[in-house]
Coordinates of C-alpha atoms in Angstrom, one line a residue:
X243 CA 119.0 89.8 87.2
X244 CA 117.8 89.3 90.7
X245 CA 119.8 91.1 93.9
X246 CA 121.3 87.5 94.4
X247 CA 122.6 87.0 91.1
X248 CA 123.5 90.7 91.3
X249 CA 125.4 90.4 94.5
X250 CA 127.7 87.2 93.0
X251 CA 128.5 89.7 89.8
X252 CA 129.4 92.5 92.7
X253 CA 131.6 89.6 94.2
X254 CA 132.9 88.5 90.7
X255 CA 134.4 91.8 89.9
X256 CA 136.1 91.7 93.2
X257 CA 137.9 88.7 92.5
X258 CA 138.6 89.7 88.9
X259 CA 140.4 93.3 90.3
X260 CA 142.0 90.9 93.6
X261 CA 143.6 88.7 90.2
X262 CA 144.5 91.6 88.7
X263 CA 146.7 92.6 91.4
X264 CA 144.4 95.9 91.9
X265 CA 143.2 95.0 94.6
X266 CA 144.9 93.0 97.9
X267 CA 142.2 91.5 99.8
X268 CA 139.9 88.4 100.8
X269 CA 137.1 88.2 98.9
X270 CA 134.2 88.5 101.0
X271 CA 131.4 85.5 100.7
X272 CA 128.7 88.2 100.8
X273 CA 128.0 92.2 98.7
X274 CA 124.9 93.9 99.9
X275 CA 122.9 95.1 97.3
X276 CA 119.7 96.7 97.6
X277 CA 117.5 99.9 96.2
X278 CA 119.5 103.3 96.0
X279 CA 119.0 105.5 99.1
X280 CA 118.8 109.1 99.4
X281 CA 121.1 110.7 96.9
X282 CA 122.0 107.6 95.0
X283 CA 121.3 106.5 91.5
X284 CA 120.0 104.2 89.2
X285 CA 118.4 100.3 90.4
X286 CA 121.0 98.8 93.0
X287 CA 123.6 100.4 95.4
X288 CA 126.1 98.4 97.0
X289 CA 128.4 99.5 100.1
X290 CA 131.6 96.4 98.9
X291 CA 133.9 99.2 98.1
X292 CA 133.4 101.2 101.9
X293 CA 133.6 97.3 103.1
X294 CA 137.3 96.6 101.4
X295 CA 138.7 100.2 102.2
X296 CA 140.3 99.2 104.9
X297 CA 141.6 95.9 104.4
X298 CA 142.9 97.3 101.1
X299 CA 144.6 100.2 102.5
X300 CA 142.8 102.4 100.4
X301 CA 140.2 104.9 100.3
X302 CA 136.5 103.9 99.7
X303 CA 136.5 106.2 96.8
X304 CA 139.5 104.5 95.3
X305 CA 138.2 101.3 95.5
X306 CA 135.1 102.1 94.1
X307 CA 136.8 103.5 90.9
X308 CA 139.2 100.0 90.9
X309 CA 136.1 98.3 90.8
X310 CA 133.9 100.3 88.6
X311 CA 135.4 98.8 85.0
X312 CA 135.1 95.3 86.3
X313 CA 131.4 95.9 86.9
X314 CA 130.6 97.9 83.4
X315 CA 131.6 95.3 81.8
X316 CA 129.6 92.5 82.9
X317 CA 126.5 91.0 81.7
X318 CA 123.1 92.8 82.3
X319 CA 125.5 95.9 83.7
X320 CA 124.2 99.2 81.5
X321 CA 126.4 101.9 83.9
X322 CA 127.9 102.1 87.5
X323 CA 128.1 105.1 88.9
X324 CA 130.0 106.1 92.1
X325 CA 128.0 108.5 94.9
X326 CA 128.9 109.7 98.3
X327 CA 131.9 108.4 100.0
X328 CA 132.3 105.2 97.7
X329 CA 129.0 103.8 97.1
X330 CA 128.5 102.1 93.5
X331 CA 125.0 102.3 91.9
X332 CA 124.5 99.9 89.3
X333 CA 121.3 100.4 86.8
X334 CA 120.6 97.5 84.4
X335 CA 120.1 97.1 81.2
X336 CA 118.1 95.1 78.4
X337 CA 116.0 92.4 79.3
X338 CA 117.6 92.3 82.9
X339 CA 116.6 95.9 83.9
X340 CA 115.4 96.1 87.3
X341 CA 111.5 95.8 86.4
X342 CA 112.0 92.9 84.6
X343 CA 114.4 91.2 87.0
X344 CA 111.5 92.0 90.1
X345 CA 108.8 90.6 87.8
X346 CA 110.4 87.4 87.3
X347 CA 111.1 87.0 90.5
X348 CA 107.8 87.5 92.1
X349 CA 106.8 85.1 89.7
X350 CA 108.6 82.8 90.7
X351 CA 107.1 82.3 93.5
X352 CA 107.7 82.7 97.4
X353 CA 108.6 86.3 96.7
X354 CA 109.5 87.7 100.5
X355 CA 110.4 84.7 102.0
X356 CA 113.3 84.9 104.1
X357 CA 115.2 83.2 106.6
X358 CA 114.8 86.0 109.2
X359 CA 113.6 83.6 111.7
X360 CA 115.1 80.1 110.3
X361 CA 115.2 77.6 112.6
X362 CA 113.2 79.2 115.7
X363 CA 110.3 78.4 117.5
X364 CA 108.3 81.5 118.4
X365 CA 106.1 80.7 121.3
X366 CA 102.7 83.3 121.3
X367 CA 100.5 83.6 124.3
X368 CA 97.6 85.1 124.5
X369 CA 94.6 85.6 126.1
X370 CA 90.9 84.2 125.1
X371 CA 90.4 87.2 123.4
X372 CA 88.6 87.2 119.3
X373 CA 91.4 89.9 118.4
X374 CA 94.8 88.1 119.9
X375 CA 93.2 84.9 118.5
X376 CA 92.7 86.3 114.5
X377 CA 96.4 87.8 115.3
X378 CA 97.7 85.1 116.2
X379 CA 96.2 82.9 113.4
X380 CA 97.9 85.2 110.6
X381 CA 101.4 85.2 112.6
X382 CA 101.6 81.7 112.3
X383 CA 101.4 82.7 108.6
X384 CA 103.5 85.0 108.2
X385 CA 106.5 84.0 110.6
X386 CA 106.5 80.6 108.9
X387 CA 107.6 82.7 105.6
X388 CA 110.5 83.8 107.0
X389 CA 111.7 79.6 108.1
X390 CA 109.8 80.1 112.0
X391 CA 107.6 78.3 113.3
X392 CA 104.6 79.6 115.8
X393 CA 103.6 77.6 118.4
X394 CA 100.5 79.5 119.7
X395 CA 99.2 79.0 123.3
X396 CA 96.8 80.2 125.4
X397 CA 98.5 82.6 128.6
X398 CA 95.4 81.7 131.3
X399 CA 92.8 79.2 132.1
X400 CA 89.6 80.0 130.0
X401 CA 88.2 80.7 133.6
X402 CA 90.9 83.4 135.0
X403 CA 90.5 85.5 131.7
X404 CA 89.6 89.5 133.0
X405 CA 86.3 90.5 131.8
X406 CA 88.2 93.5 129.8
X407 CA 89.5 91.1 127.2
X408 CA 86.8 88.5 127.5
X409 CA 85.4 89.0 124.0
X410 CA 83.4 86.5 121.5
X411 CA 85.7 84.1 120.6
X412 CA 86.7 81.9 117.1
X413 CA 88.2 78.4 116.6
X414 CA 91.6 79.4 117.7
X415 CA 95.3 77.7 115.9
X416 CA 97.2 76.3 118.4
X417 CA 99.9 73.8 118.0
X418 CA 100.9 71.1 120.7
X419 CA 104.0 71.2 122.6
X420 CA 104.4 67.4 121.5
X421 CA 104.7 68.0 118.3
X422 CA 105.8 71.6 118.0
X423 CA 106.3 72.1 114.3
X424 CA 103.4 69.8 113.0
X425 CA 99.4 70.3 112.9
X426 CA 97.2 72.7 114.9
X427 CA 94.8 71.6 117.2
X428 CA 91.0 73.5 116.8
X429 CA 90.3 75.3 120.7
X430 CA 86.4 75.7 119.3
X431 CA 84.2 78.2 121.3
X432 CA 80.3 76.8 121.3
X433 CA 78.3 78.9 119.0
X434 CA 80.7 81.5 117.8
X435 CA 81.2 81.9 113.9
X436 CA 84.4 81.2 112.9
X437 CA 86.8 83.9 111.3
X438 CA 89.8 82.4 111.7
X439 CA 89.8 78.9 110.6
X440 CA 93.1 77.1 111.1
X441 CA 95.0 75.8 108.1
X442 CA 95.5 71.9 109.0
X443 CA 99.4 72.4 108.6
X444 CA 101.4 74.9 109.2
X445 CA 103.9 75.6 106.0
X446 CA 107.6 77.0 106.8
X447 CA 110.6 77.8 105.0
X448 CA 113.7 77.3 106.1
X449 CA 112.8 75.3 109.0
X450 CA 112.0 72.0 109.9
X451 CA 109.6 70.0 112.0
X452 CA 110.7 68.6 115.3
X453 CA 111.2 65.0 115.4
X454 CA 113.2 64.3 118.5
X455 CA 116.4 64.2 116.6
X456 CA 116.3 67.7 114.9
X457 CA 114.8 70.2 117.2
X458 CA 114.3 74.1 115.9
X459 CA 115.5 76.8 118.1
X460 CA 113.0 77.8 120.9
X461 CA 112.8 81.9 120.9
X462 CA 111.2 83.5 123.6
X463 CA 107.6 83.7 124.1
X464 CA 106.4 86.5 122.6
X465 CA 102.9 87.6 124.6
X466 CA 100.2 89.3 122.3
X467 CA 97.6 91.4 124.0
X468 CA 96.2 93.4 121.4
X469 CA 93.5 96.2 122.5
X470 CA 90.1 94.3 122.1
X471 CA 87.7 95.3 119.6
X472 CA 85.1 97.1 121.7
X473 CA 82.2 94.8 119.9
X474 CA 82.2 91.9 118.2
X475 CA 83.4 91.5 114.9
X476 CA 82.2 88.5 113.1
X477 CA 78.7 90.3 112.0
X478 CA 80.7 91.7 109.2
X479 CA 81.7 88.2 108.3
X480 CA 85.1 86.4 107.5
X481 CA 87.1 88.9 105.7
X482 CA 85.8 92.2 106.9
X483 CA 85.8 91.2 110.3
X484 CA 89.9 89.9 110.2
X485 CA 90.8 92.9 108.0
X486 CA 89.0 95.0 111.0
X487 CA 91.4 93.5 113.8
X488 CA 94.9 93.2 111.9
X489 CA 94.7 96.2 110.4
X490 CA 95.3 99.0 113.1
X491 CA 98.0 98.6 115.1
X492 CA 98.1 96.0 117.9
X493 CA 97.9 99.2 120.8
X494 CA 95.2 100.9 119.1
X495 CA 92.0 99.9 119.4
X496 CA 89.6 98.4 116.3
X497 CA 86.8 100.1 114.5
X498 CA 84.0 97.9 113.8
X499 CA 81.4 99.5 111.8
X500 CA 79.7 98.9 108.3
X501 CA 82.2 101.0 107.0
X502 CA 84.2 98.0 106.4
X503 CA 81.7 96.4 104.1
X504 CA 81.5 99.6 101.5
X505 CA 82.5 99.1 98.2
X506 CA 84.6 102.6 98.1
X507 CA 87.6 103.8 98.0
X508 CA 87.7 105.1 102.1
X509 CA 87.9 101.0 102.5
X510 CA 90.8 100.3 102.6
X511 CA 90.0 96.7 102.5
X512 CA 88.1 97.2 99.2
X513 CA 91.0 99.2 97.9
X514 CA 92.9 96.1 98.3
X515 CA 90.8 93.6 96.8
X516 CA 89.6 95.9 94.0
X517 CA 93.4 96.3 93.2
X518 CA 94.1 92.5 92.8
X519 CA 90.3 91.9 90.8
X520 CA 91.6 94.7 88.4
X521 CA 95.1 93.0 87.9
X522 CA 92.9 90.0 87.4
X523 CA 90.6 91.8 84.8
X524 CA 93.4 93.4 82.9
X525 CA 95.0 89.3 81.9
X526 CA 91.8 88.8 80.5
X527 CA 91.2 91.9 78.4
X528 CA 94.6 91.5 77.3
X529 CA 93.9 88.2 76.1
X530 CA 90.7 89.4 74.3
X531 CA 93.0 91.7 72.6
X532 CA 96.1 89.1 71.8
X533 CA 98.6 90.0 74.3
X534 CA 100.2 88.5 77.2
X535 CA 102.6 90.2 79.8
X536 CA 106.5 90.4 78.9
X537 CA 108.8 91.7 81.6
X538 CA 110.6 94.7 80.6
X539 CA 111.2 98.4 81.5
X540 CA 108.0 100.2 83.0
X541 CA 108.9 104.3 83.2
X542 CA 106.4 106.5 85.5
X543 CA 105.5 103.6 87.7
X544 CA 107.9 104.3 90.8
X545 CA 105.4 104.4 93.5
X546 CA 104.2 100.8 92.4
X547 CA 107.9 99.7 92.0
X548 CA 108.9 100.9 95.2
X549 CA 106.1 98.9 97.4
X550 CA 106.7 96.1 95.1
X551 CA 110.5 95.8 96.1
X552 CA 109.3 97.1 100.1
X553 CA 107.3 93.6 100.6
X554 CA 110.0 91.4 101.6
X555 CA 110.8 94.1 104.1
X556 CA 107.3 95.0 105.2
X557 CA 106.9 90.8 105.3
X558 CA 110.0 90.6 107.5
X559 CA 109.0 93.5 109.7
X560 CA 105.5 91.7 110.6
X561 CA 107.3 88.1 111.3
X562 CA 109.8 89.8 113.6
X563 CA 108.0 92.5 115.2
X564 CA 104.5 90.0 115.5
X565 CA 102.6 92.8 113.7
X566 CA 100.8 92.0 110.9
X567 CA 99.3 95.6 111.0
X568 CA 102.5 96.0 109.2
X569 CA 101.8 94.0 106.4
X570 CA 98.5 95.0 106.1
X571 CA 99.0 98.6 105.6
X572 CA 101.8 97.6 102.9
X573 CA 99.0 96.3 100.8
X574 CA 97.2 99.1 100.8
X575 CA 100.0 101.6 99.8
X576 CA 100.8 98.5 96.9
X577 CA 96.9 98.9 96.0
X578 CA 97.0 102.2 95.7
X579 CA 100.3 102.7 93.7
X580 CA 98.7 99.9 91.2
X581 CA 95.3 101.6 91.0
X582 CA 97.5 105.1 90.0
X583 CA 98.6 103.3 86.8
X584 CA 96.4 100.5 86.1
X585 CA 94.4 102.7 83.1
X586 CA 98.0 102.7 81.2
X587 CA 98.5 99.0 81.4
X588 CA 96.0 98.1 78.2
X589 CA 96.0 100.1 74.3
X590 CA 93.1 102.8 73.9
X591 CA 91.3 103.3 70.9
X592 CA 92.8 102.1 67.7
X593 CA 96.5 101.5 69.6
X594 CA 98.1 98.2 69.2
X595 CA 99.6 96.5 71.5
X596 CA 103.3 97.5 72.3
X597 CA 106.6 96.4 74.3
X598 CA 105.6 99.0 76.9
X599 CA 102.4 97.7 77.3
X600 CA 103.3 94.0 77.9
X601 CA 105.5 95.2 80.2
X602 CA 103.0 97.0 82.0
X603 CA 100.8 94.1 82.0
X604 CA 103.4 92.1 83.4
X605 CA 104.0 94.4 86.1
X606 CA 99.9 94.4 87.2
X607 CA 100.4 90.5 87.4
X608 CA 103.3 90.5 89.4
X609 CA 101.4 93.3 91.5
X610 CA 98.2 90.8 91.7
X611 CA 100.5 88.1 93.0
X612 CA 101.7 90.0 95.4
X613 CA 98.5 91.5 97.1
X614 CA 96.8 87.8 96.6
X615 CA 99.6 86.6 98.4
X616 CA 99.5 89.0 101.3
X617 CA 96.0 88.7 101.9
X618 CA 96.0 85.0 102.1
X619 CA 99.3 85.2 104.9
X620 CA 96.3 87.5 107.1
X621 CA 93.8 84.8 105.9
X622 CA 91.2 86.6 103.8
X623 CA 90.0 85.9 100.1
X624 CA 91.4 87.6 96.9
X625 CA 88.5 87.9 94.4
X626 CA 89.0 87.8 90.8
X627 CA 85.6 89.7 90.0
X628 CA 85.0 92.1 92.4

């Protein structure tokens, strides 16, 4: 059961307690459901029964308990328990526990794409500078999850740039104010090495191309003046050198050192990669040993559950805030959690295969689609052998 389908059976026992007569309000069109905060319990919380208090004349509390039987009882629902002022925490059960329900979802595809943005144009200007230019190039990515669309644009004539942020430059996505939601256009820079090439189309979600009859929303320009790396970056090559400049924050100011080319586990970059190659490695030992993932319940994997079900968030943040630091440093902590547990994922020794250990397996996948997918939106390669 995904939070969707979880928030229509939060809805559906609204209306089943509103046709009982217990209950003396509009159903809302909307319950928010989302991970248990501090103090909660089990995999969902969801705030409907502090929503109707008033409208019901009741206390939160009270609703909560009119509402808890109607949620027990339907499918995929193991327990409901009420915390705090009224809050009811739902845990799952069976085949739709929470695992398996975030699994399937990320495997779905287009797992933390939103509609944050939908329908707006975000205008970025910056400078001809190699770090607001590699910026940039993910932002375009990574807004267009969330249904924007980045129109990217140069903020001063190539010969009024300050000497300060005049660094070596790379082929640069811009997109044309005549055809905003199309194609970008290649600004190329003579005898620079590209670490940033453009994508020929920009993909959204949610919204859609201007055509003169359906324009998008125009937000307002957003200018990006990320601190310039101190030296230039492209001697470490394509993905080194674009890890270096998205991942501090935009006010601090790059690192660029060999340090980002070590196979160890102080890179964080190699961290990341390493993480997906092993999610890669454990499919095909696996399927040496005759098993394939199955989604299910995975106990003592919280850490890795928790960044899994953060992305959409930490994908949001850097589409709204322009900071794909943000997403960056998500994949690490996502690495990181997945490297913790990845030695539990396949049978040792004369151990066969198990339930738990599919559902581990599927887990690692799901975990591998994620941090391939992340690294792509900041526009650097996912290994399978690494």
């Amino acid at each position: 059961m995904t939070p969707v389908e979880l928030s229509r059976t939060v809805l559906g026992a609204v209306r089943r307690a509103v046709d009982a007569g217990e209950l003396s309000v509009a159903v809302p069109v909307r319950a928010q459901v989302a991970p248990p905060g501090p103090g909660g319990c089990g995999d969902y919380a969801t705030n409907i029964a502090l929503q109707l208090a008033r409208p019901a004349g009741r206390s939160a509390a009270q609703v909560a308990e009119i509402l808890r039987p109607h949620l027990v009882g339907a499918d995929g629902v193991a327990d409901v328990a009420i915390t705090g002022p009224g809050f009811l925490n739902i845990r799952l059960g069976g085949a739709d526990s929470a695992v398996a329900s975030l699994v399937r979802e990320i495997a779905r595809g287009s797992y933390g794409h939103g509609d944050a943005l939908a329908g707006q144009v975000v205008p970025l200007r910056i400078p001809y500078d190699i770090r607001a230019e590699v910026v940039a190039d993910a932002l375009v990515r990574i807004i267009a999850t969330q249904g924007g669309l980045a129109q990217v644009q140069y903020a001063e004539p190539r010969h009024t740039v300050r000497k300060d942020i005049d660094a070596p430059s790379i082929d640069a996505p811009r997109i044309s104010a005549s055809h905003a939601g199309a194609r970008h256009t290649a600004a190329p820079h003579p005898a620079t090495p590209s670490i940033a090439p453009a994508p020929a189309a920009v993909r959204h979600t949610g919204a859609r191309h201007t055509d003169g009859t359906d324009p998008l929303t125009p937000a307002e320009s957003v200018p990006l003046r990320p601190v310039p790396a101190a030296e230039d970056p492209t001697p470490l090559g394509p993905d080194a050198a674009r890890w270096a400049l998205l991942h501090p924050a935009g006010h601090d100011r790059p690192r660029i050192g060999a340090g980002h080319l070590l196979q160890h586990e102080s890179n964080p970059l190699f961290r990341v990669r390493y993480a997906y190659a092993r999610t890669r490695a454990l499919t095909r030992n696996a399927a040496a040993l005759g098993f394939t993932g199955t989604p299910g319940d995975v106990p003592a994997a919280d850490d890795l559950l928790g960044a899994l079900a953060e992305y959409p968030r930490a994908l949001r943040v850097a589409a709204t805030h322009r900071a794909p630091d943000r997403l960056a440093r998500h994949l690490v902590t996502t690495a990181d959690a997945l490297l913790a547990v990845q030695h539990l994922v396949l049978p040792l020794g004369d151990e066969k295969p198990s339930a738990a250990h599919r559902a581990r397996l599927a887990l690692a996948e799901a975990t591998g689609t994620v941090l391939a997918g992340g690294l792509s939106l900041l526009g650097i390669s996912a290994p399978d052998y690494l």
